[in-house]
Tab-separated table of C-alpha atoms in Angstrom:
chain	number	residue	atom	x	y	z
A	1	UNK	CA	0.000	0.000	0.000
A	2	UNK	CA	1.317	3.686	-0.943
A	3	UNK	CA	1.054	6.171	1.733
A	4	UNK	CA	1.147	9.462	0.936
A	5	UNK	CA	2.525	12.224	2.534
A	6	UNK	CA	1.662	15.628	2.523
A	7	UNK	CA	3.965	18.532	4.631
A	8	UNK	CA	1.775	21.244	6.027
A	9	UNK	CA	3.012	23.930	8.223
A	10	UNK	CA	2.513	24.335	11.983
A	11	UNK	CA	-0.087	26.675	11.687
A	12	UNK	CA	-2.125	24.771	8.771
A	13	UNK	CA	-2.039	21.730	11.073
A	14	UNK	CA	-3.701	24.169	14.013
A	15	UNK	CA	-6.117	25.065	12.275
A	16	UNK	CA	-7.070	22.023	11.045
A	17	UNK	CA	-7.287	20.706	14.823
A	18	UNK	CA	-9.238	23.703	15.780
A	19	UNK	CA	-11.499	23.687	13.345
A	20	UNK	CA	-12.481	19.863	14.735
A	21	UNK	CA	-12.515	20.700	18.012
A	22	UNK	CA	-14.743	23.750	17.348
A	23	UNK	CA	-17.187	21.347	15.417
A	24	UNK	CA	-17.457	19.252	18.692
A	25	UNK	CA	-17.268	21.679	21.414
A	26	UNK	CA	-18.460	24.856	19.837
A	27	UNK	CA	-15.927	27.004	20.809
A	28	UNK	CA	-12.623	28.492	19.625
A	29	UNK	CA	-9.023	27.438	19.991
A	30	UNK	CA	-6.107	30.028	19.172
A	31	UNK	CA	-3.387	28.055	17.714
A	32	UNK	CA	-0.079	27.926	19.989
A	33	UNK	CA	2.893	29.327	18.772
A	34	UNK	CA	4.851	26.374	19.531
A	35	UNK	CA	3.969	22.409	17.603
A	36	UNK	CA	2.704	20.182	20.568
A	37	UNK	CA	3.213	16.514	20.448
A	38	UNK	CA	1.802	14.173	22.319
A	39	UNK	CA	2.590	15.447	25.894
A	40	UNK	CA	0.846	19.021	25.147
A	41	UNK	CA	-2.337	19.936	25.642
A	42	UNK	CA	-4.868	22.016	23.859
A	43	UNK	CA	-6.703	24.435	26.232
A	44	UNK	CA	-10.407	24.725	25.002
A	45	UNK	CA	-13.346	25.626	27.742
A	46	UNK	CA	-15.149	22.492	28.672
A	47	UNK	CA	-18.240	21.622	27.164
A	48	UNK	CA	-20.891	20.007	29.143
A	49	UNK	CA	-19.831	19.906	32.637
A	50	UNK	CA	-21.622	17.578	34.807
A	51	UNK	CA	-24.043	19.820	36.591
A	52	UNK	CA	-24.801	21.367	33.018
A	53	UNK	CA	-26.978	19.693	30.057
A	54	UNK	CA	-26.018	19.929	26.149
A	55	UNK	CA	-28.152	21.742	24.861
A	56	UNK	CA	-27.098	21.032	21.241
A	57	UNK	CA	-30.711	18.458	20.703
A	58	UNK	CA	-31.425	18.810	17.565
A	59	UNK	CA	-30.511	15.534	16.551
A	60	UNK	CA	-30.874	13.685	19.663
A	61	UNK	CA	-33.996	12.528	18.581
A	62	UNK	CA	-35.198	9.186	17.268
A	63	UNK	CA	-34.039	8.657	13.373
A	64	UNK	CA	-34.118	5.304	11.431
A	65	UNK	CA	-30.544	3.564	10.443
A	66	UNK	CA	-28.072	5.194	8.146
A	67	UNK	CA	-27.918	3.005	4.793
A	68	UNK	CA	-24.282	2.080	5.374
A	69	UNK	CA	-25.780	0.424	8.566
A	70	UNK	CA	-28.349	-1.465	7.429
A	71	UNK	CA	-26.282	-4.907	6.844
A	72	UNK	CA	-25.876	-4.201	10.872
A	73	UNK	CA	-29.161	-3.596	11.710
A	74	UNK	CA	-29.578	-6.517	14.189
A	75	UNK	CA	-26.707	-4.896	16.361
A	76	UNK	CA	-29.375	-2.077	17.446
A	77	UNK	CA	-32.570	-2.084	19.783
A	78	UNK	CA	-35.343	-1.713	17.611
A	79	UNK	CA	-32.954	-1.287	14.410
A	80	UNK	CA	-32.899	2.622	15.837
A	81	UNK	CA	-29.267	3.927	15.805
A	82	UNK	CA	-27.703	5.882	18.845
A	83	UNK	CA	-28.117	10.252	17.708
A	84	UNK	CA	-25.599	12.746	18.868
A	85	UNK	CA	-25.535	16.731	18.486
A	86	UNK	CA	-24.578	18.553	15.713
A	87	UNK	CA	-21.244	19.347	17.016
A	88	UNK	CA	-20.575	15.347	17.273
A	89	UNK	CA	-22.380	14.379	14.275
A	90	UNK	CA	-19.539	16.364	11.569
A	91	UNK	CA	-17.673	14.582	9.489
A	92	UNK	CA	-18.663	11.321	10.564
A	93	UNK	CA	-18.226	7.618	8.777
A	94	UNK	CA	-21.254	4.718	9.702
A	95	UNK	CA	-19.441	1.602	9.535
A	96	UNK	CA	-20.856	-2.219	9.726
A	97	UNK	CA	-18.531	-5.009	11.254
A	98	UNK	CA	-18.930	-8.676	11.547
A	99	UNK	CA	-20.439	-8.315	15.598
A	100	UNK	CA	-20.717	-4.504	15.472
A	101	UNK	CA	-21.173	-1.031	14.049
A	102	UNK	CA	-19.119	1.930	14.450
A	103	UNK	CA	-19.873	5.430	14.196
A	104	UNK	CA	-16.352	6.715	13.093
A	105	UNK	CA	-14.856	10.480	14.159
A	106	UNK	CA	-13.176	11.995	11.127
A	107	UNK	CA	-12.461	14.936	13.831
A	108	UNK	CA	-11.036	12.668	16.261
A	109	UNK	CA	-9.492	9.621	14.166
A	110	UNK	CA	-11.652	7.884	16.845
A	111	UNK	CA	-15.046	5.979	17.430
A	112	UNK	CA	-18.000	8.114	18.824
A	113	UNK	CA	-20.157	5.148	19.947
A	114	UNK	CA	-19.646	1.598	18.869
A	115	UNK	CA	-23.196	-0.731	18.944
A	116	UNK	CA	-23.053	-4.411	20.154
A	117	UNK	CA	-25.931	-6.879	20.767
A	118	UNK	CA	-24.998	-9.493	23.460
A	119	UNK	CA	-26.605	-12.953	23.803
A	120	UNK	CA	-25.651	-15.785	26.093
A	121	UNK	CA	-24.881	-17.613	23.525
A	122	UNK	CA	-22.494	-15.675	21.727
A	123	UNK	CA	-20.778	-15.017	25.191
A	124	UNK	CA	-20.438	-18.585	25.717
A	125	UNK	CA	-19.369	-18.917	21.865
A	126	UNK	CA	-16.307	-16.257	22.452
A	127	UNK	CA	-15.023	-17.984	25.209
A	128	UNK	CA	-14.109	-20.686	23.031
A	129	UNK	CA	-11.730	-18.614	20.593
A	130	UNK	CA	-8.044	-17.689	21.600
A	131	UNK	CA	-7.306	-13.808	21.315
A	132	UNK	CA	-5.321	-13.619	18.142
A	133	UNK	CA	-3.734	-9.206	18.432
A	134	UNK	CA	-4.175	-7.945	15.198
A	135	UNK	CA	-4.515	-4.469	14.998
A	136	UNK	CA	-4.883	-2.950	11.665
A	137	UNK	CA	-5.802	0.288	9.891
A	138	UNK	CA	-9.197	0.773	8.129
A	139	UNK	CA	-8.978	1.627	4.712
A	140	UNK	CA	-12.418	1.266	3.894
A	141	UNK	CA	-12.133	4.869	5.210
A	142	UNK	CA	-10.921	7.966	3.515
A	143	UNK	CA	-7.048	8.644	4.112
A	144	UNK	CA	-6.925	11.968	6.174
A	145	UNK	CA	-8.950	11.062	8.244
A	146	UNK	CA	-8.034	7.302	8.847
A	147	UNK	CA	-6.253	6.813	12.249
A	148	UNK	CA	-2.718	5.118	11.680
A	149	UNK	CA	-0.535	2.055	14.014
A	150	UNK	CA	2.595	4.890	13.947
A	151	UNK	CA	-0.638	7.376	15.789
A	152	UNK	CA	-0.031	5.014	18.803
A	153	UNK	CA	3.296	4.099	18.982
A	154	UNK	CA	5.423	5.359	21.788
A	155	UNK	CA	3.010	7.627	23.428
A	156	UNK	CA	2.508	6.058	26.585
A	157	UNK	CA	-1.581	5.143	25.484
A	158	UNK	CA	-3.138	1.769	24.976
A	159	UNK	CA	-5.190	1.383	21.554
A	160	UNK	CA	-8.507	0.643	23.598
A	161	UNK	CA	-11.406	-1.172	22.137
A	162	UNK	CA	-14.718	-0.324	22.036
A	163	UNK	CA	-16.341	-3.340	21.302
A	164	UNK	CA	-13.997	-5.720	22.935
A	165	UNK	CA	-12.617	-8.904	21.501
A	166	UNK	CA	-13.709	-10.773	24.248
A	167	UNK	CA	-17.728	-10.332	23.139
A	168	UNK	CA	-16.239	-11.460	19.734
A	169	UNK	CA	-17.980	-15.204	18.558
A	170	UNK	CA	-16.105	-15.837	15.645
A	171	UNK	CA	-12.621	-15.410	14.040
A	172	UNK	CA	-14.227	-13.187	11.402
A	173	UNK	CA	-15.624	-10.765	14.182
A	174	UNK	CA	-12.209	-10.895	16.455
A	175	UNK	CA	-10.141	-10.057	13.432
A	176	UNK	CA	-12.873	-6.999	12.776
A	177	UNK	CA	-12.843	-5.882	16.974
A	178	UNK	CA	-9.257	-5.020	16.074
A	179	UNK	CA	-9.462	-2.378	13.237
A	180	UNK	CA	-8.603	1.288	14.347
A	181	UNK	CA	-11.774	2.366	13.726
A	182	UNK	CA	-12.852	0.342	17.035
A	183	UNK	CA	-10.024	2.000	18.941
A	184	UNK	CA	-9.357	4.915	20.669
A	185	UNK	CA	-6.711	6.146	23.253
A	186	UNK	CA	-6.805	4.812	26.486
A	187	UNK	CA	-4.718	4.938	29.802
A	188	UNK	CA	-2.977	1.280	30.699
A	189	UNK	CA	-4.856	1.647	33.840
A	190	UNK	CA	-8.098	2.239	32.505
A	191	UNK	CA	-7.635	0.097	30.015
A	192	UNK	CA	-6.583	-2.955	31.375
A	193	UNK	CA	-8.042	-2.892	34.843
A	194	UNK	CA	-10.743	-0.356	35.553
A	195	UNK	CA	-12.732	-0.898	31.655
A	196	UNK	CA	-11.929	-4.460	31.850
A	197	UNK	CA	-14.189	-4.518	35.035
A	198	UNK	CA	-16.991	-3.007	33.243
A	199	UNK	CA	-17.209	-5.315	30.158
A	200	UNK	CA	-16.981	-8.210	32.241
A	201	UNK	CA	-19.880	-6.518	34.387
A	202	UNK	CA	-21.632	-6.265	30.934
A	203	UNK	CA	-20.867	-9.804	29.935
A	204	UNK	CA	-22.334	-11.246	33.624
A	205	UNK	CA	-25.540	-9.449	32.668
A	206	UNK	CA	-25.712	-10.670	29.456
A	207	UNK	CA	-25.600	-14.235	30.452
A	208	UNK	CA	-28.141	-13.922	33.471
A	209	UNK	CA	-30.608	-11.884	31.421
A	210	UNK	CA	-30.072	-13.616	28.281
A	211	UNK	CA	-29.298	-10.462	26.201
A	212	UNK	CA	-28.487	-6.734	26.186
A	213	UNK	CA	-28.107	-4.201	23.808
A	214	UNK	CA	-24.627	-2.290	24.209
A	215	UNK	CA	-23.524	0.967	23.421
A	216	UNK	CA	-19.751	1.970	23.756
A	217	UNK	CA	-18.080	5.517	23.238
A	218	UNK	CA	-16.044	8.217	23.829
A	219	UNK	CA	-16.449	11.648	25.718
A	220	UNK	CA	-14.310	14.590	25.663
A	221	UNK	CA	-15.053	16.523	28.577
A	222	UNK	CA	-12.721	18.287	30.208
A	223	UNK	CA	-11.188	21.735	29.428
A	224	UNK	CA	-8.136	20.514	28.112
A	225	UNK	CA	-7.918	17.791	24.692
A	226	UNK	CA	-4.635	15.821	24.281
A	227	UNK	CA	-3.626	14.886	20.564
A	228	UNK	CA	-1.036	12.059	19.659
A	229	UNK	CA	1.469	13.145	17.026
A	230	UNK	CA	-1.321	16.310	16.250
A	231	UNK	CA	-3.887	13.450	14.756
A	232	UNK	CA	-5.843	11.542	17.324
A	233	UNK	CA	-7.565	13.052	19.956
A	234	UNK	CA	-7.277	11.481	23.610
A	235	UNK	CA	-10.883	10.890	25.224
A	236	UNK	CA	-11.379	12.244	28.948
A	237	UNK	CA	-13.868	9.969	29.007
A	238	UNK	CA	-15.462	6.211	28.221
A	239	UNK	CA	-18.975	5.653	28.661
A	240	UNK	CA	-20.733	2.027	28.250
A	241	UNK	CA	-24.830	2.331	28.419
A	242	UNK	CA	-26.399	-1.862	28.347
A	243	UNK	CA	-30.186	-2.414	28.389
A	244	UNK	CA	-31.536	-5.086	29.288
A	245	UNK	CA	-34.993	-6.402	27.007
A	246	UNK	CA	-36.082	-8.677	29.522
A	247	UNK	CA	-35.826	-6.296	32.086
A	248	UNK	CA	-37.077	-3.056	30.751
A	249	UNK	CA	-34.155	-1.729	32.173
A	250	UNK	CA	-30.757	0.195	31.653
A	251	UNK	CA	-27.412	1.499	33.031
A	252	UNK	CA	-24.701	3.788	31.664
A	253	UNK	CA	-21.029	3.181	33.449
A	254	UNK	CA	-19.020	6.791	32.755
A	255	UNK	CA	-14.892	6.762	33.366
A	256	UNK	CA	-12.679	9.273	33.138
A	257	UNK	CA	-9.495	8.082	31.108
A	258	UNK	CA	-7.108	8.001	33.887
A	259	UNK	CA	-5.648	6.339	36.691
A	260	UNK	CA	-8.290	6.763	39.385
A	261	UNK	CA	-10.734	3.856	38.726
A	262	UNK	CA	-13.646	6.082	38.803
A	263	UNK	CA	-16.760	4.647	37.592
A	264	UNK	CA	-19.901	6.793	38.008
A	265	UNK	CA	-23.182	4.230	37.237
A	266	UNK	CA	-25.514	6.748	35.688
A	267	UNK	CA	-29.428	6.546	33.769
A	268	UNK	CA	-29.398	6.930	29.993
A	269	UNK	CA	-30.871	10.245	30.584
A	270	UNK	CA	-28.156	12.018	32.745
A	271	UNK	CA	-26.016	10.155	29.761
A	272	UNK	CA	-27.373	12.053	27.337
A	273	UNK	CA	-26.896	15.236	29.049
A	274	UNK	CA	-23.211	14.731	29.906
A	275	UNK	CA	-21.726	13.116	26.711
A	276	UNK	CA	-24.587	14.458	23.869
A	277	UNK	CA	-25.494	10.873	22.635
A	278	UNK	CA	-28.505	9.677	22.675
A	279	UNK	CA	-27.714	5.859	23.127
A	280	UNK	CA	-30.916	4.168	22.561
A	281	UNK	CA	-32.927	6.639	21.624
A	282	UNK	CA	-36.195	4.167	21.161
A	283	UNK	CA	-36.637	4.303	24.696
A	284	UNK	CA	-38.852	6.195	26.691
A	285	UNK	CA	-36.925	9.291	29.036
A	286	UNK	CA	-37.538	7.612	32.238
A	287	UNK	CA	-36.701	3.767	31.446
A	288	UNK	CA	-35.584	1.909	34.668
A	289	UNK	CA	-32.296	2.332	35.638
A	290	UNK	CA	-30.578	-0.923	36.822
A	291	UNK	CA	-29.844	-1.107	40.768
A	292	UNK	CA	-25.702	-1.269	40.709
């Protein structure tokens, strides 16, 4: 495969990150007079704090399945895809996987939400198959805005699933769970200790319930955005909303992507508010919320 490269100046590649982050915050970011790397930071006043809604709704509401998703349709309650705000919703790529769809960032070379539905028997099915790493770039996407293995390497960040291989039933599927678009930037200690708790929490659900419906993203919260190599942008957060059919009922586990091993177990609603992503919007406002 031939990669090409094109050389922009500092300032070019500024503006093209402020221009992104303006589409998902709404604000403005001067450009710094110095190139940042992956240890700088990009100062930008935080969004949606927690004691504050988004109130960017206008497409938070209930719309039927893109077209590119429509091979994937069974991954979604009631074949209704998660919505997002405006801001979240530019420049965005629908993408169907063998055990999952993907709602791809060209802003942040990252998933926005990723859409799994969980049965006990494809639990019990993935248990069976060895994890095979296989990380590879998606070039069903366009090139600029396709995240890259050198984004990752030797910056200190796991490449954190989304949909995680473990929920994967077949070889097909596991091979998919480990394209780029699936991944985003994650601490080692959120990664391997604090989300790992929550998908297995998600997977012990599944098999005593029978199935769920899963929804997996990203957040970017907090008044500062960190970039690797000025391409992908780090989440402050990970959120993972599961309902439960038989149960009527949901829950939405929000992290920040650090070190702490703070989980907040949240309704779909307050969710919403926080991150701008309507997860299942086919449900009513004031579905149960599962006792943690």
């Amino acid at each position: 495969m031939i990669v090409h490269t094109h050389f922009v100046t500092n300032t070019a590649i500024l503006s093209a990150v402020s221009v992104g982050l303006l589409y998902l915050t709404g604000c403005s970011v001067a450009p710094s007079a110095t190139k940042p790397d992956s240890k700088t930071t990009v100062t930008i006043p935080t969004t949606i704090p927690a004691t504050q809604a988004n109130t960017d709704t206008q497409t938070l509401t209930k719309r039927p399945l893109d077209k590119a998703l429509q091979k994937c349709a069974s991954e979604f309650l009631e074949k209704t895809q998660p919505t997002m705000t405006a801001k979240l919703s530019q420049k965005t790529y629908p993408l169907c996987f063998n055990g999952f769809a993907v709602m791809y960032s060209g802003v942040t070379k990252t998933p926005i939400w990723v859409a799994e539905h969980l049965t006990r028997q494809r639990i019990t099915a993935a248990k069976t198959l060895v994890r095979e790493d296989n990380f590879h770039e998606e070039t069903r996407l366009p090139t600029d805005v396709r995240s890259l293995l050198s984004d990752y390497t030797h910056t200190g960040f796991d490449r954190g699933h989304l949909a995680p291989n473990a929920d994967m039933a077949t070889t097909d599927s596991q091979f998919d769970s480990f394209s780029l678009a699936n991944i985003a930037p994650q601490t080692p200690d959120n990664n391997r200790k604090t989300w790992v708790k929550i998908e297995t929490q998600t997977r012990n659900l599944t098999n005593q319930y029978g199935s769920a419906y899963v929804v997996t993203g990203v957040a970017f919260l907090t008044p500062e955005v960190k970039r690797l190599k000025n391409r992908v942008l780090v989440p402050s957060h990970f959120f993972k909303a599961v309902y439960l059919p038989s149960q009527h009922q949901a829950i939405a586990f929000l992290s920040p992507n650090d070190d702490s091993g703070t989980v907040e177990k949240i309704s779909l609603s307050t969710l919403k508010k926080r991150t701008g992503v309507n997860v299942f919007p086919s449900l009513p406002s004031n579905v149960a919320t599962i006792a943690p």
